Structure formats: C-alpha cells, structure tokens
Coordinates of C-alpha atoms in Angstrom, one line a residue:
Chain A
M10 CA -10.4 29.4 -23.6
N11 CA -6.8 30.3 -22.5
I12 CA -5.5 28.2 -19.6
V13 CA -2.4 29.1 -17.6
I14 CA -0.8 26.5 -15.4
V15 CA 1.4 27.9 -12.6
G16 CA 4.1 25.4 -11.6
L17 CA 5.0 22.6 -14.0
G18 CA 5.9 20.0 -11.4
V19 CA 4.5 16.5 -11.3
I20 CA 1.0 17.8 -10.8
G21 CA 1.1 20.9 -13.0
G22 CA 2.9 18.9 -15.7
S23 CA 0.1 16.2 -15.5
F24 CA -2.5 18.9 -15.9
A25 CA -0.7 20.2 -19.0
M26 CA -0.5 16.7 -20.5
G27 CA -4.1 15.8 -19.6
L28 CA -5.4 19.0 -21.0
K29 CA -3.5 18.5 -24.2
K30 CA -4.9 15.0 -24.5
A31 CA -8.4 16.3 -23.8
G32 CA -8.2 18.7 -26.7
Y33 CA -7.5 22.0 -24.9
D34 CA -5.0 23.7 -27.2
T35 CA -4.4 27.1 -25.7
V36 CA -2.5 26.1 -22.6
Y37 CA 0.4 28.1 -21.2
G38 CA 2.8 27.5 -18.4
I39 CA 4.6 29.6 -15.7
D40 CA 7.5 28.0 -13.8
T41 CA 10.6 29.3 -12.1
N42 CA 12.7 26.8 -14.0
M43 CA 13.5 27.7 -17.6
E44 CA 14.5 24.2 -18.6
T45 CA 11.2 22.9 -17.6
L46 CA 9.3 25.5 -19.6
L47 CA 11.4 24.7 -22.7
K48 CA 10.9 21.0 -22.3
A49 CA 7.1 21.4 -21.9
R50 CA 6.9 23.6 -24.9
K51 CA 9.2 21.4 -27.0
Q52 CA 7.0 18.4 -26.1
G53 CA 3.9 20.4 -27.2
Y54 CA 2.2 20.5 -23.8
I55 CA 2.2 24.3 -23.6
L56 CA 2.0 26.9 -26.4
D57 CA 4.4 29.2 -24.5
G58 CA 5.9 29.6 -21.1
D59 CA 7.2 32.4 -18.9
L60 CA 9.3 32.7 -15.7
D61 CA 7.2 35.4 -14.2
G62 CA 3.9 35.4 -16.1
A63 CA 2.2 38.8 -15.8
A64 CA 1.8 38.8 -19.6
L65 CA 0.3 35.3 -19.6
L66 CA -2.0 35.8 -16.6
N67 CA -3.8 38.8 -18.1
K68 CA -5.0 36.7 -21.0
A69 CA -5.9 33.6 -18.9
D70 CA -9.5 32.6 -18.6
L71 CA -8.6 29.9 -16.2
T72 CA -5.4 29.9 -14.0
I73 CA -4.5 26.6 -12.3
L74 CA -2.1 27.0 -9.4
C75 CA 0.0 23.8 -9.0
I76 CA 2.4 25.2 -6.4
Y77 CA 3.1 24.6 -2.7
P78 CA 0.3 25.6 -0.3
H79 CA 2.4 28.4 1.3
S80 CA 3.2 29.8 -2.2
V81 CA -0.5 30.3 -3.2
P82 CA -1.1 33.5 -1.1
D83 CA 2.3 34.8 -2.1
F84 CA 1.5 34.3 -5.8
L85 CA -1.9 35.8 -5.5
R86 CA -0.5 38.9 -3.7
A87 CA 2.3 39.4 -6.2
H88 CA 0.0 39.1 -9.2
K89 CA -3.1 40.7 -7.9
Q90 CA -3.1 43.3 -10.7
D91 CA -2.3 40.7 -13.4
F92 CA -5.3 38.5 -13.4
K93 CA -7.9 39.0 -16.2
H94 CA -11.2 40.5 -15.1
G95 CA -13.9 37.8 -15.1
S96 CA -11.4 34.9 -15.0
V97 CA -11.4 31.9 -12.7
I98 CA -8.4 30.7 -10.6
T99 CA -8.2 27.3 -9.0
D100 CA -5.5 25.5 -7.0
A101 CA -4.5 21.9 -6.4
T102 CA -3.4 21.9 -2.8
G103 CA -4.3 19.3 -0.2
V104 CA -5.4 21.8 2.5
K105 CA -8.2 24.2 2.1
S106 CA -9.3 26.0 5.3
A107 CA -6.3 28.2 5.9
L108 CA -6.3 29.7 2.4
A109 CA -10.1 30.2 2.4
N110 CA -9.8 32.6 5.3
Q111 CA -7.3 34.8 3.5
L112 CA -8.7 34.8 0.1
E113 CA -11.0 37.8 0.5
S114 CA -8.1 40.2 0.9
L115 CA -5.9 38.6 -1.7
L116 CA -8.2 38.5 -4.7
P117 CA -8.9 41.4 -7.1
E118 CA -12.5 42.4 -7.8
G119 CA -14.1 40.3 -10.6
V120 CA -11.8 37.2 -10.3
D121 CA -13.3 34.0 -8.9
F122 CA -11.2 31.6 -6.9
V123 CA -12.4 28.0 -6.8
P124 CA -10.5 25.9 -4.3
G125 CA -9.8 22.4 -5.7
H126 CA -8.0 19.3 -4.7
P127 CA -7.3 16.6 -7.3
M128 CA -6.7 13.5 -5.2
A129 CA -3.9 12.0 -7.2
G130 CA -0.2 12.2 -7.0
R131 CA 3.1 10.6 -7.3
E132 CA 6.0 9.9 -4.9
K133 CA 8.4 11.4 -7.4
M134 CA 8.7 15.1 -8.0
G135 CA 9.0 17.2 -11.1
F136 CA 7.8 17.5 -14.6
D137 CA 9.7 14.4 -15.7
F138 CA 7.4 12.3 -13.6
A139 CA 4.2 13.9 -14.8
S140 CA 1.8 11.9 -16.9
D141 CA -1.6 12.2 -18.5
T142 CA -2.8 9.0 -16.8
V143 CA -2.3 9.9 -13.1
F144 CA -5.8 11.5 -12.9
K145 CA -7.7 8.7 -14.5
G146 CA -10.5 7.4 -12.3
A147 CA -9.4 9.5 -9.3
N148 CA -11.5 11.7 -7.1
Y149 CA -11.6 15.5 -7.4
L150 CA -12.7 17.7 -4.5
I151 CA -13.9 21.2 -4.6
T152 CA -14.5 23.3 -1.5
P153 CA -16.7 26.2 -2.8
L154 CA -16.6 29.7 -1.2
S155 CA -19.9 31.4 -0.6
K156 CA -19.1 34.0 -3.2
N157 CA -18.2 31.6 -5.9
K158 CA -20.3 31.9 -9.0
E159 CA -22.1 28.7 -10.1
E160 CA -20.6 29.0 -13.6
S161 CA -17.0 29.1 -12.1
L162 CA -17.6 25.9 -10.1
R163 CA -19.0 24.3 -13.3
L164 CA -16.0 25.3 -15.3
V165 CA -13.6 23.7 -12.9
E166 CA -15.8 20.6 -12.7
S167 CA -16.0 20.2 -16.4
V168 CA -12.2 20.6 -16.8
A169 CA -11.7 17.9 -14.1
M170 CA -14.0 15.5 -15.9
D171 CA -12.2 16.1 -19.2
L172 CA -9.0 15.3 -17.5
G173 CA -10.4 11.8 -16.7
F174 CA -11.3 12.2 -13.0
K175 CA -14.1 9.8 -12.1
R176 CA -16.0 12.0 -9.7
V177 CA -16.0 15.7 -8.6
R178 CA -17.5 16.4 -5.2
R179 CA -18.3 19.7 -3.6
I180 CA -17.8 19.8 0.2
S181 CA -17.0 22.3 2.9
P182 CA -13.4 23.0 3.7
E183 CA -13.9 21.6 7.3
T184 CA -15.3 18.3 6.0
H185 CA -12.5 18.2 3.5
E186 CA -9.9 18.7 6.2
M187 CA -11.4 16.1 8.5
L188 CA -11.6 13.4 5.8
I189 CA -8.2 14.2 4.2
A190 CA -6.6 13.8 7.7
H191 CA -7.8 10.2 7.7
T192 CA -7.5 9.2 4.0
S193 CA -4.3 11.0 3.0
Q194 CA -2.2 12.5 5.8
L195 CA -2.6 9.6 8.3
P196 CA -1.6 7.0 5.7
H197 CA 1.6 9.0 5.0
A198 CA 2.3 9.2 8.7
L199 CA 1.9 5.5 9.0
A200 CA 4.1 4.7 6.1
V201 CA 6.9 6.9 7.4
A202 CA 6.6 5.5 10.9
L203 CA 6.6 1.9 9.6
I204 CA 9.8 2.2 7.6
N205 CA 11.5 4.3 10.3
S206 CA 10.7 1.6 12.8
D207 CA 12.9 -0.9 11.0
R208 CA 16.1 -1.5 12.8
E209 CA 19.4 -0.7 11.1
G210 CA 21.4 -3.5 9.5
R211 CA 18.6 -6.0 9.0
E212 CA 18.7 -6.5 5.2
T213 CA 14.9 -6.0 5.4
G214 CA 14.6 -5.8 1.6
Q215 CA 15.2 -9.5 1.3
F216 CA 12.4 -10.4 3.7
I217 CA 9.5 -8.4 2.2
G218 CA 6.4 -9.2 0.2
D219 CA 4.0 -7.0 -1.7
S220 CA 2.3 -5.8 1.5
Y221 CA 5.5 -4.1 2.9
R222 CA 6.2 -2.6 -0.5
D223 CA 2.7 -1.2 -0.8
L224 CA 2.5 0.1 2.7
T225 CA 5.8 1.9 2.5
R226 CA 5.5 3.3 -1.1
I227 CA 4.5 6.7 0.2
A228 CA 7.2 6.8 2.8
R229 CA 9.2 8.2 -0.1
I230 CA 7.8 11.6 0.5
N231 CA 8.4 15.3 -0.4
G232 CA 9.3 16.6 3.0
A233 CA 8.9 20.3 2.2
L234 CA 5.4 19.7 0.9
W235 CA 4.1 17.2 3.4
S236 CA 5.4 19.0 6.5
E237 CA 3.3 21.9 5.3
L238 CA 0.3 19.7 4.7
F239 CA 0.6 18.1 8.1
L240 CA 1.1 21.3 10.0
S241 CA -1.7 23.2 8.3
N242 CA -4.1 20.3 9.2
K243 CA -2.6 19.8 12.7
D244 CA -5.8 19.3 14.8
F245 CA -7.6 17.0 12.4
L246 CA -4.5 15.0 11.9
L247 CA -3.8 14.6 15.6
N248 CA -7.4 13.4 16.0
A249 CA -7.0 10.9 13.1
I250 CA -3.7 9.6 14.7
G251 CA -5.6 9.3 18.0
D252 CA -8.4 7.3 16.4
F253 CA -5.9 5.1 14.7
S254 CA -3.9 4.5 17.9
V255 CA -7.1 3.4 19.7
Q256 CA -7.6 0.7 17.0
L257 CA -4.0 -0.4 17.1
N258 CA -4.2 -0.7 20.8
L259 CA -7.2 -3.0 20.4
I260 CA -5.1 -5.3 18.3
E261 CA -2.2 -5.1 20.7
D262 CA -4.4 -5.9 23.7
A263 CA -6.0 -8.8 22.0
L264 CA -2.6 -10.1 21.1
R265 CA -1.3 -9.7 24.7
R266 CA -4.3 -11.5 26.1
E267 CA -4.1 -14.1 23.3
D268 CA -7.8 -13.3 22.5
K269 CA -8.2 -15.0 19.1
D270 CA -11.9 -14.2 18.9
Q271 CA -11.3 -10.5 19.3
L272 CA -8.6 -10.5 16.7
I273 CA -10.9 -12.3 14.3
R274 CA -13.7 -9.7 15.0
L275 CA -11.3 -6.9 14.3
F276 CA -10.3 -8.6 11.0
E277 CA -13.9 -9.1 10.0
T278 CA -14.6 -5.4 10.5
S279 CA -11.6 -4.4 8.4
T280 CA -12.5 -6.9 5.7
A281 CA -16.1 -5.7 5.4
R282 CA -15.0 -2.1 5.3
R283 CA -12.3 -2.7 2.7
E284 CA -14.8 -4.6 0.5
K285 CA -17.3 -1.7 0.8
L286 CA -14.5 0.7 -0.3
D287 CA -14.1 -1.1 -3.6
S288 CA -17.8 -1.4 -4.3
Chain B
M114 CA 9.8 -36.6 -9.5
N115 CA 6.4 -36.9 -8.0
I116 CA 5.1 -33.8 -6.2
V117 CA 2.1 -33.8 -4.0
I118 CA 0.5 -30.5 -3.0
V119 CA -1.6 -30.6 0.2
G120 CA -4.2 -27.9 0.2
L121 CA -5.2 -26.3 -3.1
G122 CA -6.2 -22.9 -1.8
V123 CA -4.8 -19.7 -3.2
I124 CA -1.2 -20.7 -2.3
G125 CA -1.4 -24.4 -3.1
G126 CA -3.2 -23.7 -6.3
S127 CA -0.5 -21.2 -7.3
F128 CA 2.1 -23.8 -6.6
A129 CA 0.2 -26.2 -8.9
M130 CA -0.1 -23.7 -11.7
G131 CA 3.5 -22.5 -11.3
L132 CA 4.9 -26.1 -11.3
K133 CA 2.9 -26.9 -14.4
K134 CA 4.2 -23.8 -16.2
A135 CA 7.8 -24.7 -15.1
G136 CA 7.4 -28.1 -16.8
Y137 CA 6.8 -30.4 -13.8
D138 CA 4.3 -32.9 -15.0
T139 CA 3.8 -35.3 -12.2
V140 CA 2.0 -33.1 -9.7
Y141 CA -0.8 -34.4 -7.5
G142 CA -3.2 -32.7 -5.1
I143 CA -4.8 -33.4 -1.8
D144 CA -7.7 -31.2 -0.7
T145 CA -10.7 -31.6 1.5
N146 CA -12.9 -30.1 -1.2
M147 CA -13.8 -32.5 -4.0
E148 CA -14.9 -29.7 -6.3
T149 CA -11.5 -28.0 -6.1
L150 CA -9.7 -31.3 -6.9
L151 CA -11.9 -31.9 -9.9
K152 CA -11.4 -28.3 -11.1
A153 CA -7.6 -28.6 -10.7
R154 CA -7.5 -31.9 -12.6
K155 CA -9.8 -30.7 -15.3
Q156 CA -7.7 -27.6 -15.9
G157 CA -4.6 -29.8 -16.1
Y158 CA -2.8 -28.6 -13.0
I159 CA -2.8 -31.9 -11.3
L160 CA -2.6 -35.4 -12.7
D161 CA -4.9 -36.7 -10.0
G162 CA -6.3 -35.7 -6.6
D163 CA -7.5 -37.2 -3.4
L164 CA -9.5 -36.2 -0.4
D165 CA -7.3 -38.1 2.1
G166 CA -4.2 -38.9 0.2
A167 CA -2.4 -41.8 1.9
A168 CA -2.0 -43.5 -1.6
L169 CA -0.6 -40.3 -3.1
L170 CA 1.8 -39.5 -0.3
N171 CA 3.6 -42.8 -0.4
K172 CA 4.7 -42.1 -4.0
A173 CA 5.6 -38.5 -3.4
D174 CA 9.2 -37.5 -3.7
L175 CA 8.3 -34.0 -2.6
T176 CA 5.2 -33.0 -0.5
I177 CA 4.3 -29.3 -0.3
L178 CA 2.0 -28.5 2.6
C179 CA -0.1 -25.4 1.8
I180 CA -2.4 -25.6 4.8
Y181 CA -2.9 -23.5 7.9
P182 CA -0.1 -23.4 10.4
H183 CA -2.1 -25.3 13.1
S184 CA -3.0 -28.0 10.5
V185 CA 0.6 -28.8 9.7
P186 CA 1.4 -30.9 12.9
D187 CA -2.1 -32.5 12.6
F188 CA -1.4 -33.6 9.1
L189 CA 2.0 -34.9 9.8
R190 CA 0.7 -36.9 12.8
A191 CA -2.2 -38.4 10.8
H192 CA 0.0 -39.4 7.9
K193 CA 3.2 -40.3 9.7
Q194 CA 3.1 -43.8 8.1
D195 CA 2.2 -42.6 4.7
F196 CA 5.2 -40.6 3.6
K197 CA 7.7 -42.2 1.3
H198 CA 11.1 -43.1 2.8
G199 CA 13.8 -40.7 1.5
S200 CA 11.2 -38.1 0.5
V201 CA 11.2 -34.4 1.3
I202 CA 8.4 -32.4 2.9
T203 CA 8.2 -28.6 2.9
D204 CA 5.5 -26.1 4.0
A205 CA 4.4 -22.6 3.1
T206 CA 3.4 -21.1 6.4
G207 CA 4.4 -17.7 7.7
V208 CA 5.6 -18.8 11.2
K209 CA 8.5 -21.2 11.7
S210 CA 9.6 -21.5 15.3
A211 CA 6.7 -23.2 16.9
L212 CA 6.6 -26.0 14.3
A213 CA 10.4 -26.5 14.4
N214 CA 10.3 -27.5 18.0
Q215 CA 7.7 -30.2 17.4
L216 CA 9.0 -31.7 14.2
E217 CA 11.4 -34.2 15.8
S218 CA 8.5 -36.2 17.2
L219 CA 6.2 -35.8 14.3
L220 CA 8.4 -37.1 11.5
P221 CA 9.0 -40.6 10.5
E222 CA 12.6 -41.9 10.1
G223 CA 14.0 -41.1 6.7
V224 CA 11.8 -38.2 5.8
D225 CA 13.4 -34.7 5.6
F226 CA 11.2 -31.6 6.5
V227 CA 12.5 -28.3 5.0
P228 CA 10.5 -25.4 6.6
G229 CA 9.8 -22.8 3.9
H230 CA 8.0 -19.5 3.5
P231 CA 7.1 -18.2 0.0
M232 CA 6.6 -14.5 0.6
A233 CA 3.7 -13.9 -1.6
G234 CA 0.0 -14.0 -1.3
R235 CA -3.4 -12.7 -2.2
E236 CA -6.1 -11.1 -0.1
K237 CA -8.6 -13.4 -1.7
M238 CA -8.9 -17.0 -0.6
G239 CA -9.3 -20.2 -2.6
F240 CA -8.2 -22.0 -5.8
D241 CA -10.1 -19.6 -8.0
F242 CA -7.7 -16.8 -7.0
A243 CA -4.6 -18.8 -7.5
S244 CA -2.2 -17.8 -10.4
D245 CA 1.1 -18.7 -11.8
T246 CA 2.3 -15.2 -11.6
V247 CA 1.9 -14.5 -7.9
F248 CA 5.4 -15.8 -7.1
K249 CA 7.3 -14.0 -9.9
G250 CA 10.1 -11.9 -8.4
A251 CA 9.1 -12.6 -4.8
N252 CA 11.3 -13.7 -1.9
Y253 CA 11.4 -17.3 -0.6
L254 CA 12.7 -18.0 2.9
I255 CA 13.9 -21.3 4.2
T256 CA 14.6 -21.9 7.9
P257 CA 16.8 -25.1 7.8
L258 CA 16.8 -27.6 10.7
S259 CA 20.1 -28.9 11.9
K260 CA 19.3 -32.3 10.6
N261 CA 18.3 -31.2 7.1
K262 CA 20.3 -32.8 4.4
E263 CA 22.0 -30.4 2.0
E264 CA 20.4 -32.1 -1.0
S265 CA 16.9 -31.6 0.5
L266 CA 17.5 -27.9 1.0
R267 CA 18.8 -27.7 -2.6
L268 CA 15.7 -29.5 -3.9
V269 CA 13.3 -27.0 -2.3
E270 CA 15.5 -24.1 -3.5
S271 CA 15.6 -25.3 -7.1
V272 CA 11.8 -25.8 -7.1
A273 CA 11.4 -22.2 -5.7
M274 CA 13.7 -20.8 -8.4
D275 CA 11.7 -22.7 -11.1
L276 CA 8.5 -21.2 -9.8
G277 CA 9.9 -17.7 -10.6
F278 CA 11.0 -16.6 -7.1
K279 CA 13.7 -14.0 -7.3
R280 CA 15.7 -15.1 -4.4
V281 CA 15.8 -17.9 -1.8
R282 CA 17.4 -17.2 1.5
R283 CA 18.3 -19.5 4.4
I284 CA 17.9 -18.0 7.8
S285 CA 17.3 -19.1 11.4
P286 CA 13.7 -19.5 12.5
E287 CA 14.3 -16.7 15.1
T288 CA 15.6 -14.2 12.6
H289 CA 12.7 -15.2 10.3
E290 CA 10.1 -14.5 13.1
M291 CA 11.7 -11.2 14.0
L292 CA 11.8 -9.9 10.5
I293 CA 8.4 -11.2 9.5
A294 CA 6.9 -9.4 12.5
H295 CA 8.1 -6.1 11.0
T296 CA 7.6 -6.8 7.3
S297 CA 4.5 -8.8 7.2
Q298 CA 2.4 -8.9 10.4
L299 CA 2.9 -5.3 11.4
P300 CA 1.8 -4.0 8.0
H301 CA -1.4 -6.1 8.3
A302 CA -2.0 -4.8 11.8
L303 CA -1.6 -1.2 10.5
A304 CA -3.9 -1.7 7.6
V305 CA -6.6 -3.2 9.8
A306 CA -6.3 -0.4 12.4
L307 CA -6.3 2.3 9.7
I308 CA -9.6 1.3 8.1
N309 CA -11.1 0.4 11.5
S310 CA -10.3 3.9 12.7
D311 CA -12.6 5.4 10.0
R312 CA -15.8 6.8 11.5
E313 CA -19.1 5.4 10.4
G314 CA -21.2 7.2 7.8
R315 CA -18.5 9.3 6.2
E316 CA -18.6 8.2 2.6
T317 CA -14.8 7.8 2.8
G318 CA -14.7 6.0 -0.5
Q319 CA -15.3 9.4 -2.3
F320 CA -12.4 11.0 -0.6
I321 CA -9.5 8.6 -1.2
G322 CA -6.5 8.5 -3.5
D323 CA -4.1 5.7 -4.3
S324 CA -2.3 5.9 -1.0
Y325 CA -5.4 5.0 1.1
R326 CA -6.3 2.2 -1.4
D327 CA -2.7 0.8 -1.2
L328 CA -2.5 1.0 2.6
T329 CA -5.8 -0.7 3.2
R330 CA -5.6 -3.4 0.5
I331 CA -4.4 -6.0 3.1
A332 CA -7.1 -4.9 5.6
R333 CA -9.2 -7.4 3.6
I334 CA -7.7 -10.3 5.5
N335 CA -8.3 -14.0 6.2
G336 CA -9.1 -13.8 9.9
A337 CA -8.7 -17.5 10.7
L338 CA -5.2 -17.6 9.2
W339 CA -3.9 -14.2 10.4
S340 CA -5.1 -14.5 13.9
E341 CA -3.0 -17.7 14.0
L342 CA 0.0 -16.0 12.5
F343 CA -0.3 -13.1 14.9
L344 CA -0.6 -15.3 18.0
S345 CA 2.2 -17.6 17.1
N346 CA 4.5 -14.7 16.7
K347 CA 3.1 -12.7 19.6
D348 CA 6.3 -11.5 21.3
F349 CA 8.1 -10.3 18.1
L350 CA 4.9 -8.7 16.8
L351 CA 4.4 -6.8 20.1
N352 CA 8.0 -5.6 19.8
A353 CA 7.4 -4.5 16.2
I354 CA 4.2 -2.7 17.2
G355 CA 6.2 -1.0 20.0
D356 CA 8.9 0.1 17.7
F357 CA 6.3 1.4 15.3
S358 CA 4.5 3.3 18.0
V359 CA 7.7 5.1 19.1
Q360 CA 8.1 6.4 15.5
L361 CA 4.5 7.4 15.2
N362 CA 4.8 9.3 18.5
L363 CA 7.8 11.2 17.1
I364 CA 5.6 12.4 14.3
E365 CA 2.8 13.2 16.7
D366 CA 5.1 15.2 19.0
A367 CA 6.6 17.1 16.1
L368 CA 3.1 18.0 14.9
R369 CA 2.0 19.1 18.4
R370 CA 5.1 21.2 18.8
E371 CA 4.8 22.5 15.2
D372 CA 8.4 21.4 14.7
K373 CA 8.7 21.5 10.9
D374 CA 12.4 20.7 10.9
Q375 CA 11.8 17.5 12.9
L376 CA 9.0 16.4 10.5
I377 CA 11.3 17.0 7.5
R378 CA 14.1 15.0 9.2
L379 CA 11.7 12.1 9.8
F380 CA 10.5 12.3 6.1
E381 CA 14.1 12.4 4.9
T382 CA 14.9 9.2 6.8
S383 CA 11.8 7.4 5.5
T384 CA 12.6 8.6 1.9
A385 CA 16.2 7.3 2.1
R386 CA 15.1 4.0 3.5
R387 CA 12.4 3.5 0.9
E388 CA 14.8 4.3 -1.9
K389 CA 17.2 1.8 -0.5
L390 CA 14.5 -0.9 -0.4
D391 CA 14.0 -0.6 -4.2
S392 CA 17.6 -0.6 -5.0

C-alpha cells in the first residue's frame, strides 16, 4: 500500500516516523519546504518527496492530510484530478463539521474521504519536533460520512492502531465538536488566559511549582492554527467557556462568603471526576 | 544536628527521605499515626518516632512542621515549653501572612521560627506517596521575620539546597501571598472549575489528549488543605481570579466578534510569556 503524507510538520512528520516504525515501507511526502523533504528522505522516513505532488498522489492508496484546516479544501480542490480512483483520503484536523459540509463538491468520484482527528500534539511546530512516540496511548477520533465505505473506515482505523493509538472511536461531527470544545479548545483558552493574567515585572518564574508549569504548557501555542480551530468551533467553545465560568463563579462565591463546606464539596466533585478519568 | 519532622505525610515523608539521601542521619519523626511512624523507622528514614513528641522536640536543633496551616499555631501553643533553647523551627505551609502575625505570642524565648514554603507537592496524600525526588529542581520560598537571626535563615536555606531545591528565595509574606495566589491557588481553582464544568454522561475520557490530562491533574485535590489555603489567602486569590477573568473575557469577546487578529495577538503574548518562563 502506498501512503502519501501531505504536510511534514510536527504531526505529519510523526505519522511518517510512526508508519516507518510500524513497518509501512512505501510512504511518500508532500511539503512546501524542500529542506524538510530532503531531511525526511535522508532519515529514511519517506521513500521520496515532492513539492507539489500530483505524481505522488495518483499512486497513493491512502493520502493523509496533515495541513491546516483551511488548507484542506484548497488542497482537495487543487488536486481533484490527481487522486487515484478507489483510494482513501484522511485528515488530521481538530474540527470536523465545517469540512464535512463542503466535501461532496470537493471530492472526485471514487475517492473516499474519512475525516480523522488524532488527539495528540506538541507545543512546538515543525518536522524537527516530530516523534514516533507522540501517538502512543492516545485517542483517535473518526467522524464518518454517510457515504464512507466500511472498508475505508477500517483502513484508517487499522493504520491508527498500528501507529500506537490506544483507542479509535467513531462519532458524529457534532458530538466531536461539542466534546473537543471542552477537552481541547477550552484548556488552551484557560492556559492562555492564565499566563496572560500575570502582571508584568513579577519574576513569576521563581515562584512556581509543577502545577503552574503544567497548566501553562499549552499557552505556548501556534496562533495561526489555534485561532482557526477556535473560530471554526465558535458556538460550542463559547458554550464551554460559559459552563466553565459558572463553575469558576461557584468557587469565587464560596470564597467571598468564606463558605468552607462549599469549597470542600466542589473539590470533592473535581477529585472524584479526575479519578474516574484515569480509571 | 538533630532534626525532628512533625507530620510524616507526603511532604513530611519527602523531607525525611530527602534528608536521609543528603546524609543527615539524626532525623526523628512525630506523627499522630503509629503505623506511619513504624513504617518510616523500619524503612530507615527516621531514627525514632513519637506520637506526641515532647521528648523529641527538646533535643531538636531544627524542627520542620509539615502539618496543615491551622495546626501550626495549635502545635506551637501545645509544645511551647518543649522546644530546645537556641533551636530553629520552620514550616512548609503555602500561606505565610496569617501565621506571621501570631508568632510573637506563640514562640518561647530563644527559639527562632523561619517561615518556609517548599513549592512542590503531589496530588496524593500520605507517607506512601512521599519521595526523595519531589523537591529536585523546585523553588523554595522563605518569608523572613524581622527578628529572625541570619544564621537561622542560612540553616534553613542550606537544608533546602541539600534536599535538591534549585533555588531558595527570601521575600516578604505579602509578596509571597500575592504571587502564590496567581501561581498556585489560581491554577488549582481553574483545574477544579474545568473538570466540574464537564457535563454528566459524556464519556469525556475517550476524547481527551495530554492537554486535558495536564490541566486537570491538580483537580484531584486535598479539600481539607486547599480550602484552608484558599480562605487564608482570600483577597489575593479573588484578585487573581479577577485578573484571569479579564483575560478569558478578551478571548471570549474576540471569538464572539470573530476577530482572528486579536486571538493571534493574545496567543503571541501567551507564547512569549511561556517561553520566558522556561528560560
């Protein structure tokens, strides 16, 4: 099976490394950066690479798009004639609904697009930060389209399991968007707001423990990508921020009223939920 | 030098283990749990232990209180006659101002109390979760009293460095409280509010990545301890929550107005601040 990865950034690069480790040996890469392609080939992660890729795409049985959400429709449009008949395309973007509604018109006949979301990433960008361990034990979400063939879904699922993901789940794009707002975009908003709320000139770095380090890790964020992710999931994210604010207000009120019992109740709820998460 | 640790929980136990590793071999323990004392002695971390401790305290050159903030004045009051003349006492609690104001009346003549705050901890409680690595590379804060002798401050500082802390800083209790509200209590409030804002029945665990795990780790929280820490730093913590809410509102507003440039600006600020934190 020929696999073409489009975009050898931190995610696409990790796909290349993970596939190699899993024994897939006909993997190719498309990237706009020649240096990245040369490096990936030199390190043995791709057999060959190309800046544009028409020639590679028409021999690909599976194409994995590891590019920005807004680039996915552009890429499909530009290469509509290049995809191999009977092949499968999947993506790795963190928002699924917007694309799902455009796909019908973007895809050529006989090519099946399986929307996917590997729930793993790094704060740092680029091929140099890719690794074959980033996917280990992580969750992989697929939001099938009604016209997807069962065998296409199974292909993407089996590649995901080979890459070391712990679990692949099929869900609707709407459920995906609602949950991701809470589990992914909201945490990024909180991390950004936390570190931005520090006051200038306080030498904060000398007064921190692990908790501050952990909670602000993702405040180092790819602004171009995450502004897209936030905006394309605007309504669910605003809801998630609203739900969060209700809970923060409960803590604030209990504090203001010096209601120790209420604080303890809130802490007991959070402790029970966190323990369940690990179980 | 004889050292007595009061309270062999996760912090006191870590002190015992760290001191042993650093070569201090006359370390004793006081705890209300006989099993814990026996375990600590059997494992070689203390030479001997006691449930009450009058006999141990009067031979201690350094007493390290690893008990809840509200227990510190109670313990000092109960043992006022037991401390050795010329000895040093320090504590490990995360709030400093309230105690500082009471200390004058609680301490016997000739005993020097150095308020300390090792900025390291674990979500799990008790001696069984103690370790000699938890302090490695962490920050240690001291909030000296005007009557502290320089040699007492140096004693606590040198023990801290021997335990593997990266840095010991002397600051005023007020500065400590203001910074800790932002770097320690606020992150705990956010983690609790984040996981408490999840809606019931959503199988959230199957839709998370590392960011959600990291941001909710400290939502598993010792309610008795943290409700005390929150309430004894009420004003600074309310300010910190207020500052945070201003920043979260900026994100919310940018999202509502679909102002991508503003989102990117906020992300650039947070990225620059986070990079500085690691430097």
